[in-house]
């Protein structure tokens, strides 16, 4: 009989490519991972791995086994969901991952609703970049998470994960007031205070091709989004500052330190007359992510419902978004 824990290791190896990466992600030693995969090969009765330099490649039999492992792990999640549904009342830890703007603008209200409806649950929120969510969910470090994607950085389909759409945001170019041809009045996040749309997106970005730029840190989706949007407009931005928190980004813009592309949640708040906002044609889409088979888990479903109730009305939701 094949061991489920070893199947999980094989699946992670298929994703990460090296035993060292699997060991680091799952808090094992590399020798322990190698030993367990060796046992799995003996259980299977034929080679599952072949080494190519520092990396390990799965044999055709190994690839087929990973495919079955995905199905097995999904069914186990479904079984866990059914057992949780059969219990009376939700209780215990619910490990939640989310990115900073969602933690500030969406998650607190969702937690209030969750506590009122299911006081036995213990939500535990961790700030997690969307790029790290898939590994954290598959490793069992998170139960549910918020992820996002941009027009220029679409989300890649991750094996073993499922998602549900939550909301959509407009994107804005934030620049020091007086540096754009048509300065837009700073907004406070309400539709009637933020300009609906500026000129052609490429023209808006190219107008600041020679300006210093403020982006998120490398390796994040936000950084890739800004870089690719500028490249699509015909230039590579000259990056001066790298900051992940949008209020800090806007403070730097107000100080004349550069321009930035920010999402709608990032500009919701008191108006700053030193910052001009121009709406772009691109958008950011946020989804709820969880392990495949866990959609029906009552804790995951309860948190998803609380999140949907907490989405500000000015954000576009999948049901009525254009």
GROMACS .gro file of C-alpha atoms in nm, residues 29-171:
model
  143
   29UNK     CA    1   1.615   1.728   0.618
   30UNK     CA    2   1.720   1.646   0.260
   31UNK     CA    3   1.832   1.301   0.373
   32UNK     CA    4   1.490   1.233   0.525
   33UNK     CA    5   1.317   1.333   0.199
   34UNK     CA    6   1.552   1.111  -0.002
   35UNK     CA    7   1.495   0.821   0.234
   36UNK     CA    8   1.115   0.852   0.216
   37UNK     CA    9   1.118   0.876  -0.162
   38UNK     CA   10   1.339   0.568  -0.174
   39UNK     CA   11   1.082   0.380   0.035
   40UNK     CA   12   0.810   0.500  -0.203
   41UNK     CA   13   1.005   0.360  -0.498
   42UNK     CA   14   1.033   0.024  -0.323
   43UNK     CA   15   0.658   0.031  -0.251
   44UNK     CA   16   0.589   0.110  -0.617
   45UNK     CA   17   0.825  -0.161  -0.737
   46UNK     CA   18   0.993   0.045  -1.012
   47UNK     CA   19   1.204   0.364  -1.049
   48UNK     CA   20   1.015   0.689  -0.997
   49UNK     CA   21   1.310   0.932  -1.012
   50UNK     CA   22   1.619   0.992  -1.220
   51UNK     CA   23   1.887   1.249  -1.144
   52UNK     CA   24   1.994   1.514  -1.398
   53UNK     CA   25   2.273   1.712  -1.235
   54UNK     CA   26   2.146   1.875  -0.916
   55UNK     CA   27   1.784   1.831  -1.013
   56UNK     CA   28   1.569   1.521  -0.998
   57UNK     CA   29   1.340   1.432  -1.284
   58UNK     CA   30   1.040   1.206  -1.253
   59UNK     CA   31   1.023   0.899  -1.472
   60UNK     CA   32   0.702   0.839  -1.671
   61UNK     CA   33   0.591   0.609  -1.388
   62UNK     CA   34   0.665   0.885  -1.137
   63UNK     CA   35   0.465   1.139  -1.338
   64UNK     CA   36   0.169   0.902  -1.353
   65UNK     CA   37   0.191   0.846  -0.981
   66UNK     CA   38   0.187   1.222  -0.918
   67UNK     CA   39  -0.132   1.245  -1.120
   68UNK     CA   40  -0.290   0.978  -0.901
   69UNK     CA   41  -0.149   1.146  -0.590
   70UNK     CA   42  -0.334   1.466  -0.682
   71UNK     CA   43  -0.660   1.273  -0.705
   72UNK     CA   44  -0.596   1.090  -0.377
   73UNK     CA   45  -0.511   1.407  -0.187
   74UNK     CA   46  -0.818   1.582  -0.325
   75UNK     CA   47  -1.042   1.295  -0.212
   76UNK     CA   48  -0.885   1.310   0.134
   77UNK     CA   49  -0.968   1.682   0.151
   78UNK     CA   50  -1.326   1.600   0.052
   79UNK     CA   51  -1.343   1.333   0.323
   80UNK     CA   52  -1.210   1.576   0.581
   81UNK     CA   53  -1.472   1.828   0.471
   82UNK     CA   54  -1.752   1.572   0.513
   83UNK     CA   55  -1.629   1.475   0.859
   84UNK     CA   56  -1.611   1.840   0.963
   85UNK     CA   57  -1.965   1.893   0.834
   86UNK     CA   58  -2.086   1.601   1.046
   87UNK     CA   59  -1.946   1.750   1.365
   88UNK     CA   60  -2.165   1.983   1.569
   89UNK     CA   61  -2.031   2.336   1.536
   90UNK     CA   62  -1.709   2.470   1.392
   91UNK     CA   63  -1.409   2.484   1.622
   92UNK     CA   64  -1.032   2.492   1.612
   93UNK     CA   65  -0.768   2.681   1.419
   94UNK     CA   66  -0.823   2.819   1.070
   95UNK     CA   67  -0.493   2.931   0.917
   96UNK     CA   68  -0.544   3.221   0.678
   97UNK     CA   69  -0.297   3.381   0.441
   98UNK     CA   70  -0.354   3.723   0.285
   99UNK     CA   71  -0.164   4.012   0.130
  100UNK     CA   72  -0.136   4.348   0.314
  101UNK     CA   73  -0.408   4.554   0.143
  102UNK     CA   74  -0.662   4.276   0.189
  103UNK     CA   75  -0.561   4.231   0.553
  104UNK     CA   76  -0.621   4.599   0.613
  105UNK     CA   77  -0.937   4.656   0.406
  106UNK     CA   78  -1.123   4.321   0.389
  107UNK     CA   79  -1.007   4.067   0.646
  108UNK     CA   80  -1.090   4.251   0.975
  109UNK     CA   81  -1.458   4.286   0.884
  110UNK     CA   82  -1.464   3.923   0.769
  111UNK     CA   83  -1.318   3.811   1.103
  112UNK     CA   84  -1.588   4.004   1.292
  113UNK     CA   85  -1.857   3.823   1.091
  114UNK     CA   86  -1.683   3.489   1.136
  115UNK     CA   87  -1.658   3.534   1.514
  116UNK     CA   88  -2.026   3.621   1.537
  117UNK     CA   89  -2.139   3.322   1.332
  118UNK     CA   90  -1.881   3.064   1.450
  119UNK     CA   91  -1.735   3.165   1.787
  120UNK     CA   92  -1.558   2.830   1.824
  121UNK     CA   93  -1.330   2.895   1.527
  122UNK     CA   94  -0.986   3.041   1.592
  123UNK     CA   95  -0.874   3.228   1.279
  124UNK     CA   96  -0.497   3.280   1.253
  125UNK     CA   97  -0.394   3.537   0.990
  126UNK     CA   98  -0.047   3.543   0.834
  127UNK     CA   99   0.070   3.805   0.585
  128UNK     CA  100   0.156   3.596   0.278
  129UNK     CA  101   0.257   3.713  -0.067
  130UNK     CA  102   0.033   3.552  -0.331
  131UNK     CA  103   0.342   3.404  -0.497
  132UNK     CA  104   0.403   3.193  -0.184
  133UNK     CA  105   0.044   3.082  -0.124
  134UNK     CA  106   0.043   2.766  -0.337
  135UNK     CA  107   0.336   2.608  -0.156
  136UNK     CA  108   0.198   2.709   0.186
  137UNK     CA  109  -0.141   2.554   0.110
  138UNK     CA  110   0.002   2.230  -0.028
  139UNK     CA  111   0.238   2.203   0.269
  140UNK     CA  112  -0.052   2.244   0.510
  141UNK     CA  113   0.082   2.570   0.656
  142UNK     CA  114  -0.238   2.748   0.545
  143UNK     CA  115  -0.598   2.632   0.513
  144UNK     CA  116  -0.728   2.918   0.300
  145UNK     CA  117  -0.572   3.227   0.145
  146UNK     CA  118  -0.633   3.534  -0.064
  147UNK     CA  119  -0.438   3.563  -0.388
  148UNK     CA  120  -0.446   3.813  -0.671
  149UNK     CA  121  -0.349   3.842  -1.034
  150UNK     CA  122  -0.301   4.132  -1.274
  151UNK     CA  123  -0.371   4.171  -1.644
  152UNK     CA  124   0.003   4.156  -1.712
  153UNK     CA  125   0.066   3.883  -1.453
  154UNK     CA  126  -0.204   3.615  -1.487
  155UNK     CA  127  -0.215   3.346  -1.222
  156UNK     CA  128  -0.067   3.011  -1.315
  157UNK     CA  129  -0.282   2.704  -1.255
  158UNK     CA  130  -0.142   2.527  -0.951
  159UNK     CA  131  -0.192   2.151  -0.908
  160UNK     CA  132  -0.371   2.059  -0.589
  161UNK     CA  133  -0.530   2.404  -0.552
  162UNK     CA  134  -0.872   2.547  -0.631
  163UNK     CA  135  -0.989   2.909  -0.632
  164UNK     CA  136  -1.308   3.113  -0.623
  165UNK     CA  137  -1.328   3.473  -0.749
  166UNK     CA  138  -1.388   3.738  -0.481
  167UNK     CA  139  -1.358   4.091  -0.627
  168UNK     CA  140  -1.192   4.308  -0.891
  169UNK     CA  141  -1.012   4.641  -0.853
  170UNK     CA  142  -0.923   4.925  -1.084
  171UNK     CA  143  -0.556   5.027  -1.111
   0.00000   0.00000   0.00000
